[in-house]
mmCIF file of C-alpha atoms and ligand atoms in Angstrom:
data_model
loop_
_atom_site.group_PDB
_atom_site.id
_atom_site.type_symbol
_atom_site.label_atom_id
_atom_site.label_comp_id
_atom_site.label_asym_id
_atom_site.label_seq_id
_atom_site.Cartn_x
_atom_site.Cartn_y
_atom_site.Cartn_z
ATOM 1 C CA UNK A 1 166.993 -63.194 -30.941
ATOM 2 C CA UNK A 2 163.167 -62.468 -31.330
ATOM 3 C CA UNK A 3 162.319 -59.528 -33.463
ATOM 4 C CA UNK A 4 161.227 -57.166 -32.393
ATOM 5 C CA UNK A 5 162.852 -56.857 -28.962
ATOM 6 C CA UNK A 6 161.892 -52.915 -28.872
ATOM 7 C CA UNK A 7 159.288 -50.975 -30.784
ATOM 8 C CA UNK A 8 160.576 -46.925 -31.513
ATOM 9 C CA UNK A 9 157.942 -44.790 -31.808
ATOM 10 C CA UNK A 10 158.153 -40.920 -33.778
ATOM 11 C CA UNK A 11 155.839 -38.513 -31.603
ATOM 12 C CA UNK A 12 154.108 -35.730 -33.775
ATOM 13 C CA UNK A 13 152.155 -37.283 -36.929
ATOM 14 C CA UNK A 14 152.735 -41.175 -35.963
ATOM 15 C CA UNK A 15 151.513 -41.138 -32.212
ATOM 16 C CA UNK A 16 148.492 -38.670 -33.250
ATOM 17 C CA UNK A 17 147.900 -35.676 -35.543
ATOM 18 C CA UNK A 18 149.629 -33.356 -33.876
ATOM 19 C CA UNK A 19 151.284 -31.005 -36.653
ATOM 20 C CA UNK A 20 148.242 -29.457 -38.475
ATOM 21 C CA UNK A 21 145.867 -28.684 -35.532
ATOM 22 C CA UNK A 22 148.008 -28.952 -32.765
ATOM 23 C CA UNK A 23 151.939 -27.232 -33.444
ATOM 24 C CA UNK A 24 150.808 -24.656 -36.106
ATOM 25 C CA UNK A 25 147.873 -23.496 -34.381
ATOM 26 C CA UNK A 26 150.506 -23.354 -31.501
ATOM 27 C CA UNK A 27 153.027 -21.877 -33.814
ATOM 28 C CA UNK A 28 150.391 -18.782 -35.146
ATOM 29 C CA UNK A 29 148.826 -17.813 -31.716
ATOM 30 C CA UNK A 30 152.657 -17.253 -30.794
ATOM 31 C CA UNK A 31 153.244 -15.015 -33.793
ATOM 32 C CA UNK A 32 150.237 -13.411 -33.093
ATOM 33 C CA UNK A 33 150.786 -13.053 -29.713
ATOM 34 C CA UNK A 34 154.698 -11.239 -30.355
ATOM 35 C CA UNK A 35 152.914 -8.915 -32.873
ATOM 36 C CA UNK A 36 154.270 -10.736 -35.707
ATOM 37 C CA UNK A 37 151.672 -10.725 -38.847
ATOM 38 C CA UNK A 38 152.908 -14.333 -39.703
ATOM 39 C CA UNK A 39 150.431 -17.256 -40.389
ATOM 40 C CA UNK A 40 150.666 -20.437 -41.278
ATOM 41 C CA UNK A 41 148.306 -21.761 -43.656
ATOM 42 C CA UNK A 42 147.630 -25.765 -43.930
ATOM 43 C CA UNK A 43 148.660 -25.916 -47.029
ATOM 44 C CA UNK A 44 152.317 -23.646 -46.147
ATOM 45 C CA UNK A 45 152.565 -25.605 -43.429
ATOM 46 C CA UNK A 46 153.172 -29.058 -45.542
ATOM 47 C CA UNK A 47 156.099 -27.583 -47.095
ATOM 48 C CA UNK A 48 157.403 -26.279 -43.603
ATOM 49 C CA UNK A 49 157.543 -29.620 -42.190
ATOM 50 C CA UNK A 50 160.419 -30.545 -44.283
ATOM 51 C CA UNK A 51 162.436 -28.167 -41.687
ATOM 52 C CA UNK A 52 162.235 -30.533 -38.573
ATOM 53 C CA UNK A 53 162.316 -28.563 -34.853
ATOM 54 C CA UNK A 54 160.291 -25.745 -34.096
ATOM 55 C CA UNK A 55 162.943 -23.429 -33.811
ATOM 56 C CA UNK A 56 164.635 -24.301 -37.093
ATOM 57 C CA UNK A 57 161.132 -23.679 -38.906
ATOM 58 C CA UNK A 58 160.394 -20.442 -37.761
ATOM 59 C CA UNK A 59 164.228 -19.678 -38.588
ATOM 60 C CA UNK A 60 164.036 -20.906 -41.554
ATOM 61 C CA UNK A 61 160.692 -19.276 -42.524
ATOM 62 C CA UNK A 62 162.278 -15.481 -41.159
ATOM 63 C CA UNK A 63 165.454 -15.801 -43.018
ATOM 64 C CA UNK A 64 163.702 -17.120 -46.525
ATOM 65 C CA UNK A 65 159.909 -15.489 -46.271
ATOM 66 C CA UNK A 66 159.851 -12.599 -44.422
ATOM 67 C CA UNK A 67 163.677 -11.758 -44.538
ATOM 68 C CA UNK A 68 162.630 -7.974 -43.771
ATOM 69 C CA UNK A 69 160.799 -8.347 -40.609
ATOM 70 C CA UNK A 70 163.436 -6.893 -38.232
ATOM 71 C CA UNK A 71 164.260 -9.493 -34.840
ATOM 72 C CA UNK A 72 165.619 -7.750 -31.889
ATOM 73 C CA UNK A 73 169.392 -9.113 -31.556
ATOM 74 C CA UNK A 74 170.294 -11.822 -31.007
ATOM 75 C CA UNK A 75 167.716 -13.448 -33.413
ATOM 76 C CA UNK A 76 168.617 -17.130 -31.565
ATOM 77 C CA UNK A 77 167.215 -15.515 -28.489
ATOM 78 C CA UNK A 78 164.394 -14.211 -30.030
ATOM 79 C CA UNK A 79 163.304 -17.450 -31.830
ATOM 80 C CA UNK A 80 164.253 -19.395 -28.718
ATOM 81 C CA UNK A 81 161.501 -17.125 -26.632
ATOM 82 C CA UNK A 82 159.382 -17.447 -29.473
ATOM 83 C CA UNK A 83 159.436 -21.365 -28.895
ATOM 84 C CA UNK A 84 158.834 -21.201 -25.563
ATOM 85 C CA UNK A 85 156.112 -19.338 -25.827
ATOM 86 C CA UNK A 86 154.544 -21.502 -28.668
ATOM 87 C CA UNK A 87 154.943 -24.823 -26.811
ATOM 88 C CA UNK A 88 153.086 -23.234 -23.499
ATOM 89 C CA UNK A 89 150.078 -22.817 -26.212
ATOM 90 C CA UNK A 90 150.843 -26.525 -27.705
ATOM 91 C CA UNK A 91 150.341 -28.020 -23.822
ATOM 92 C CA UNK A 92 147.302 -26.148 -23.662
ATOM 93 C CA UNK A 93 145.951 -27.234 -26.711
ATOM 94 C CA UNK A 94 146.471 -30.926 -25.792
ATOM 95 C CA UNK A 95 145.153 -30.274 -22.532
ATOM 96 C CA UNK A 96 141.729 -29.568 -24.494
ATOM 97 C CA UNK A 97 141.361 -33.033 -25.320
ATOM 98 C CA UNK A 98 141.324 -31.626 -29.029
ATOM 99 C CA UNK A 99 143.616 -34.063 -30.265
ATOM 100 C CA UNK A 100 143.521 -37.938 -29.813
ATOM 101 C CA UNK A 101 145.689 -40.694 -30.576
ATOM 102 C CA UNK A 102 145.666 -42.087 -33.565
ATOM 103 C CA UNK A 103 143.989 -45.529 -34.506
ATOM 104 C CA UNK A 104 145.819 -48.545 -33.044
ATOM 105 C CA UNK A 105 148.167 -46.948 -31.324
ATOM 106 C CA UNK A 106 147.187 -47.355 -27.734
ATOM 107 C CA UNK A 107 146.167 -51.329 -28.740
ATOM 108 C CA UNK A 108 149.695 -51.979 -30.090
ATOM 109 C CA UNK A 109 151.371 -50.264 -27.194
ATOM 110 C CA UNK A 110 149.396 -51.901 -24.644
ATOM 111 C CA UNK A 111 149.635 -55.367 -26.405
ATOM 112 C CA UNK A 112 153.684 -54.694 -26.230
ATOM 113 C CA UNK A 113 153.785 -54.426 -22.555
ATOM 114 C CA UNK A 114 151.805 -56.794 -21.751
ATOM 115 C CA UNK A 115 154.524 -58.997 -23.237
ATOM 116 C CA UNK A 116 157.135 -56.547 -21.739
ATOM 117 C CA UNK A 117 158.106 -55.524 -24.941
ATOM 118 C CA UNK A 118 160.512 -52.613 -24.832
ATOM 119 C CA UNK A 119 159.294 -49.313 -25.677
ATOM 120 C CA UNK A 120 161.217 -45.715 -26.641
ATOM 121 C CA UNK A 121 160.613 -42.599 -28.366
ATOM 122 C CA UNK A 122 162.465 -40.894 -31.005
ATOM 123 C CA UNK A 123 160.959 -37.748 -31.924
ATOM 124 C CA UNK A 124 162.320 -34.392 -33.358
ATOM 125 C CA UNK A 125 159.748 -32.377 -31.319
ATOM 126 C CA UNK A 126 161.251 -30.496 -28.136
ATOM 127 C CA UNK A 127 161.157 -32.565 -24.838
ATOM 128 C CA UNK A 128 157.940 -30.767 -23.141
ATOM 129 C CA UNK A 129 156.113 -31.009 -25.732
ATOM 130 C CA UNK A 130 156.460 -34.625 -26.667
ATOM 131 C CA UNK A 131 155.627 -35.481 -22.817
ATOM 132 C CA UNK A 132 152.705 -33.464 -22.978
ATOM 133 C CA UNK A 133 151.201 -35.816 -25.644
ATOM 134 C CA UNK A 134 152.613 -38.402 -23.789
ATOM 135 C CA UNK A 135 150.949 -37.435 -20.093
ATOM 136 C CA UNK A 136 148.250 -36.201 -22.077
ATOM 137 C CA UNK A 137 147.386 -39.857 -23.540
ATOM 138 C CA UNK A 138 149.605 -42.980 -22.412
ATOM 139 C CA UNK A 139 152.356 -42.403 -19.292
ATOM 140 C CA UNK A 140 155.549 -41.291 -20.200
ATOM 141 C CA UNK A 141 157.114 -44.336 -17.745
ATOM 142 C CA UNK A 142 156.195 -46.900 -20.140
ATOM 143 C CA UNK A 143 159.052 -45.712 -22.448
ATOM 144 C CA UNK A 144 162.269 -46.800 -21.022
ATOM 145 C CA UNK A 145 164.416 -43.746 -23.604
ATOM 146 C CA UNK A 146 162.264 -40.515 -24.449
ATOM 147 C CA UNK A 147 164.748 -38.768 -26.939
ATOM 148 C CA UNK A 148 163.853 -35.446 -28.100
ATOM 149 C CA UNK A 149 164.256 -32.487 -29.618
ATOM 150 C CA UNK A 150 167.997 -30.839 -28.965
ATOM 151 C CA UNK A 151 169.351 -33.804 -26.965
ATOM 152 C CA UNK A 152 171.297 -34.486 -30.440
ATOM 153 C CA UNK A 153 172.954 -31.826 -32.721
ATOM 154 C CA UNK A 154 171.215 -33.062 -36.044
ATOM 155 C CA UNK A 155 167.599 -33.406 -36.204
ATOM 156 C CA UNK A 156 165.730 -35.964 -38.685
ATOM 157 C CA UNK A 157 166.701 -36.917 -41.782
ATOM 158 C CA UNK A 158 169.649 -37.421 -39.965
ATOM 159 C CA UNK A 159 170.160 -40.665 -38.189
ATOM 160 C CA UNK A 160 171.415 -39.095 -35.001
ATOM 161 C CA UNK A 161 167.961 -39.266 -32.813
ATOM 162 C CA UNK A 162 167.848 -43.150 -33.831
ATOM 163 C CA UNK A 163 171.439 -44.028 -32.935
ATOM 164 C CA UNK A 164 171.063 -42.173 -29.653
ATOM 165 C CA UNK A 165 167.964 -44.513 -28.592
ATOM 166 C CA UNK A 166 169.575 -47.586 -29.573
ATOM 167 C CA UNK A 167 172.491 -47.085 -27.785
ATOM 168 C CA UNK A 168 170.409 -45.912 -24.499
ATOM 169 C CA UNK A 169 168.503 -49.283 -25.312
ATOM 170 C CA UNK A 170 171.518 -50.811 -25.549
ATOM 171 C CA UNK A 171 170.398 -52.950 -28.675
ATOM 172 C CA UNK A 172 171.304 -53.425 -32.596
ATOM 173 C CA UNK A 173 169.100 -51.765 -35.231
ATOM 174 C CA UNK A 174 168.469 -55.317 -36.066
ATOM 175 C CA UNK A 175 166.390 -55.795 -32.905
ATOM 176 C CA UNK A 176 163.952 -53.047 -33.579
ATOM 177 C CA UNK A 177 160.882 -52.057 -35.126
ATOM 178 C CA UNK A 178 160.048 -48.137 -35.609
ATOM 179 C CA UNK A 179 157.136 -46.532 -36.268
ATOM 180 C CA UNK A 180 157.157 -43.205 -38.329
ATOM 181 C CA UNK A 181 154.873 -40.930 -40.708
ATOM 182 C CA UNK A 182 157.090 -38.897 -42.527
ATOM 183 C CA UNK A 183 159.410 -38.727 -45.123
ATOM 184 C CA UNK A 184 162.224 -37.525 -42.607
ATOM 185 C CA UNK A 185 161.591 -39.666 -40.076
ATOM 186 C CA UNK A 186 161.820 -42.597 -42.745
ATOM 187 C CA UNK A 187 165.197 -41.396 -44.177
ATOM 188 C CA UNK A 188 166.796 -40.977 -40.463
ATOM 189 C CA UNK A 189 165.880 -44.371 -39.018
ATOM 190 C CA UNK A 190 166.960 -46.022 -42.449
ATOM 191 C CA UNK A 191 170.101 -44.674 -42.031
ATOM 192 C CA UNK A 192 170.551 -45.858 -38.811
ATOM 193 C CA UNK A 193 169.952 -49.668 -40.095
ATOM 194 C CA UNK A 194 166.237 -50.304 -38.529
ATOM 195 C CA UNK A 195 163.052 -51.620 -40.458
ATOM 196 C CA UNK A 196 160.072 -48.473 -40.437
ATOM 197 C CA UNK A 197 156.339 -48.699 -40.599
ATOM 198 C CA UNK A 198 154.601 -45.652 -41.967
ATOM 199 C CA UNK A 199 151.480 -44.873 -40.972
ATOM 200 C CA UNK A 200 150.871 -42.042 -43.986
ATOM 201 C CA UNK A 201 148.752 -38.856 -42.826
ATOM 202 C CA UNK A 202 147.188 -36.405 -44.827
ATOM 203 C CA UNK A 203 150.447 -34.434 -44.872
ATOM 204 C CA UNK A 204 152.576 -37.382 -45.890
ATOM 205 C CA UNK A 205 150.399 -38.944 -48.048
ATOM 206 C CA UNK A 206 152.334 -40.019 -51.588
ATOM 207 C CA UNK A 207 155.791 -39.461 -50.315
ATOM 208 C CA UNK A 208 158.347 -41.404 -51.111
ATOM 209 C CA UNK A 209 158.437 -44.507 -48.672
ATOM 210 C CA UNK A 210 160.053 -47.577 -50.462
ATOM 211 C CA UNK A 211 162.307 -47.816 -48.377
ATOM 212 C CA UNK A 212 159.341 -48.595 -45.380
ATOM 213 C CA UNK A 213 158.751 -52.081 -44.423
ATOM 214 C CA UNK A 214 155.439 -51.708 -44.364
ATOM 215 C CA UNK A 215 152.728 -48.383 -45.285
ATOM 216 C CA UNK A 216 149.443 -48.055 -44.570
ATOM 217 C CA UNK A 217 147.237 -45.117 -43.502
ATOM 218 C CA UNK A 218 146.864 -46.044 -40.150
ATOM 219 C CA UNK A 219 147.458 -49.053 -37.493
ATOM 220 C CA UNK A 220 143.942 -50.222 -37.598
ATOM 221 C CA UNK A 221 141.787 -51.176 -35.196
ATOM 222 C CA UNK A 222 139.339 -54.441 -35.256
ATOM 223 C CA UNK A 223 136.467 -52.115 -35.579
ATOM 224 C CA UNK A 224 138.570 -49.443 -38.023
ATOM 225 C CA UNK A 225 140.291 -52.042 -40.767
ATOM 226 C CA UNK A 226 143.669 -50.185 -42.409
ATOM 227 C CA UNK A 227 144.822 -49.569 -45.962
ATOM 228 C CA UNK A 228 147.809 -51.157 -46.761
ATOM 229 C CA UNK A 229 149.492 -49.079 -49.337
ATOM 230 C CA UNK A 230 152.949 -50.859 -49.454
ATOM 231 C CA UNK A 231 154.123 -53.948 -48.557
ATOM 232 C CA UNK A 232 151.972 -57.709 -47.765
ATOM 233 C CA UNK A 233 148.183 -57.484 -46.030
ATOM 234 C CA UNK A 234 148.320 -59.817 -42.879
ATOM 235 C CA UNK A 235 145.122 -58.425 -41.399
ATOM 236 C CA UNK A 236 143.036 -55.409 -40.780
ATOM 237 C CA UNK A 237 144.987 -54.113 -38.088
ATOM 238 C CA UNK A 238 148.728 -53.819 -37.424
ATOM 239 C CA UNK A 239 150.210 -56.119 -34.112
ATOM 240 C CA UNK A 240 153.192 -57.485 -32.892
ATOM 241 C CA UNK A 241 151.955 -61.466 -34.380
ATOM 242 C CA UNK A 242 152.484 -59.278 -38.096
ATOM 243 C CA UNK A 243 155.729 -57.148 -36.748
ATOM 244 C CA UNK A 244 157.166 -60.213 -36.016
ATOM 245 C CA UNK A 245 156.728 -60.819 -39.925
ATOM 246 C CA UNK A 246 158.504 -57.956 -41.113
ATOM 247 C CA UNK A 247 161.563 -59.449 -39.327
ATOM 248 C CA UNK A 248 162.199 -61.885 -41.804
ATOM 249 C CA UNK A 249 165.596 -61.910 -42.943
ATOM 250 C CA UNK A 250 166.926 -61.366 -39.535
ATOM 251 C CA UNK A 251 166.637 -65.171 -39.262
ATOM 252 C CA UNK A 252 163.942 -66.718 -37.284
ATOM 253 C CA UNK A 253 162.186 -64.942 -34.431
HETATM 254 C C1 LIG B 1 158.056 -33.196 -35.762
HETATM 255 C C2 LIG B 1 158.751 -31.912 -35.889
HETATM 256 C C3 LIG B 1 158.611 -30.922 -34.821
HETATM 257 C C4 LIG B 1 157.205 -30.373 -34.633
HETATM 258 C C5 LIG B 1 157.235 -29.146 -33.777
HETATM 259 O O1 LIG B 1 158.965 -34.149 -35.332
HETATM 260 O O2 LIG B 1 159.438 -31.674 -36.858
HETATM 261 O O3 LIG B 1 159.461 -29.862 -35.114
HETATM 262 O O4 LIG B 1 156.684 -29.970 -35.884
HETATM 263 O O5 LIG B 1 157.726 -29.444 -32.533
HETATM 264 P P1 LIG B 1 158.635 -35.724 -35.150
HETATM 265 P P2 LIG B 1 158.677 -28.442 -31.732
HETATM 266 O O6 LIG B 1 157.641 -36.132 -36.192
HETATM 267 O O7 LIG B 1 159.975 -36.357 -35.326
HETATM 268 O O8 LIG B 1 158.119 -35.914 -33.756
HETATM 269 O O9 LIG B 1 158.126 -27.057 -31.902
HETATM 270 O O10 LIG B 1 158.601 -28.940 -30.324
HETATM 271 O O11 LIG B 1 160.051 -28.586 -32.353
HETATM 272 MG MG1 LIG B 2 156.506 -37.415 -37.392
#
């Protein structure tokens, strides 16, 4: 079998920068907005991240920061209105045009259907909000599974999300390549026996990612060489002739 049969993409951080300028500027105007004097710096957001989900962050952040702001009951409620309200400003940010994809991204994904390479996305971001980046910049249809958010109990690191696409795709781990930025998202797809690229951002920058196939800082593009930071240079930008490299000891492709 050739490797790889399906590329898996992770949404926020790998598809564009979507975390620092897009979800906690989304995130704050929706504090603001419910009266809450919370804010999310850049820097306080970093260490946030490490809670995947929206709604588990700002949980997390009530119950261990600012225990003694008083939620109405039921606080799941709360939160979950909270979220809602926070991914209506995340769509309209995107809708700005603010943030774009990130080098390579659209080259690799259009060089993988023209060879009607199988495409999916595994992403711990709620479903409207990954398909607004999605509708915002490439077309949802091109990804045969779109799994997001709550459609499994246990968010990344778990390997839950990953499991769930491969068995919608209806292939091994051994058959596909996934594309990631994060520590997290590294940990979960490991887990669930498939080969990552990172493509580091400025918020996962010198995390731990030896267990990656490959790291750089971006995919590259011919005009836009990337940094490889782990693993063996094949060129200045990342495509499928070099993915099929990191296949290796699957036997030959
Ligand atoms: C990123 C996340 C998400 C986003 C916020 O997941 O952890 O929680 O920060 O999105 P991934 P929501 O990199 O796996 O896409 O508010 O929609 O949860
Ligand atoms: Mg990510």
């Amino acid at each position: 079998m050739s490797f790889p049969q399906a590329l898996i993409f992770d949404v926020d951080g790998t598809l564009a920068e979507t975390e620092r300028d897009g979800h906690r500027v989304a995130f704050n105007a929706a504090f603001a907005e419910a009266g809450l004097d919370w804010e999310w710096s850049i820097t306080e957001y970093r260490d946030l991240l490490a809670i995947g989900g929206g709604k588990e962050r700002i949980h997390y952040y009530w119950q261990t920061v600012k225990a003694d702001t008083p939620i109405p009951d039921p606080p799941e409620a709360f939160i979950a209105r909270l979220h809602r309200h926070k991914s209506e400003h995340y769509g309209k940010l995107l809708a700005t045009g603010k943030i774009q994809l990130r080098p390579g991204v659209r080259r690799l994904i259009t060089e993988a259907r023209a060879l009607g390479m199988r495409l999916a996305i595994a992403t711990t971001s709620a479903l409207p909000n990954a398909l607004a980046l999605l509708e915002n910049h490439l077309d949802p249809a091109w990804f045969e599974v779109i799994a997001a958010g709550d459609i499994v109990r246990r968010k990344k690191p778990a390997p839950d999300i990953y499991r769930y696409v491969l068995q919608a795709l209806d292939l091994p781990p051994t058959a596909c390549l996934v594309l990631e930025d994060s520590a997290p998202g590294l940990t979960a797809a490991t887990a669930a026996g498939l080969k990552t690229v990172i493509t580091e951002n400025d918020y996962t920058h010198g995390d731990d990612f030896r267990a990656a196939v490959l790291v750089v800082n971006h995919l590259g593009e011919p005009d836009q060489p990337l940094a490889v930071r782990q693993g063996k240079a094949l060129g200045s930008y990342f495509d499928l002739a070099w993915a099929k490299t990191l296949g290796k000891n699957y036997g030959p492709g």
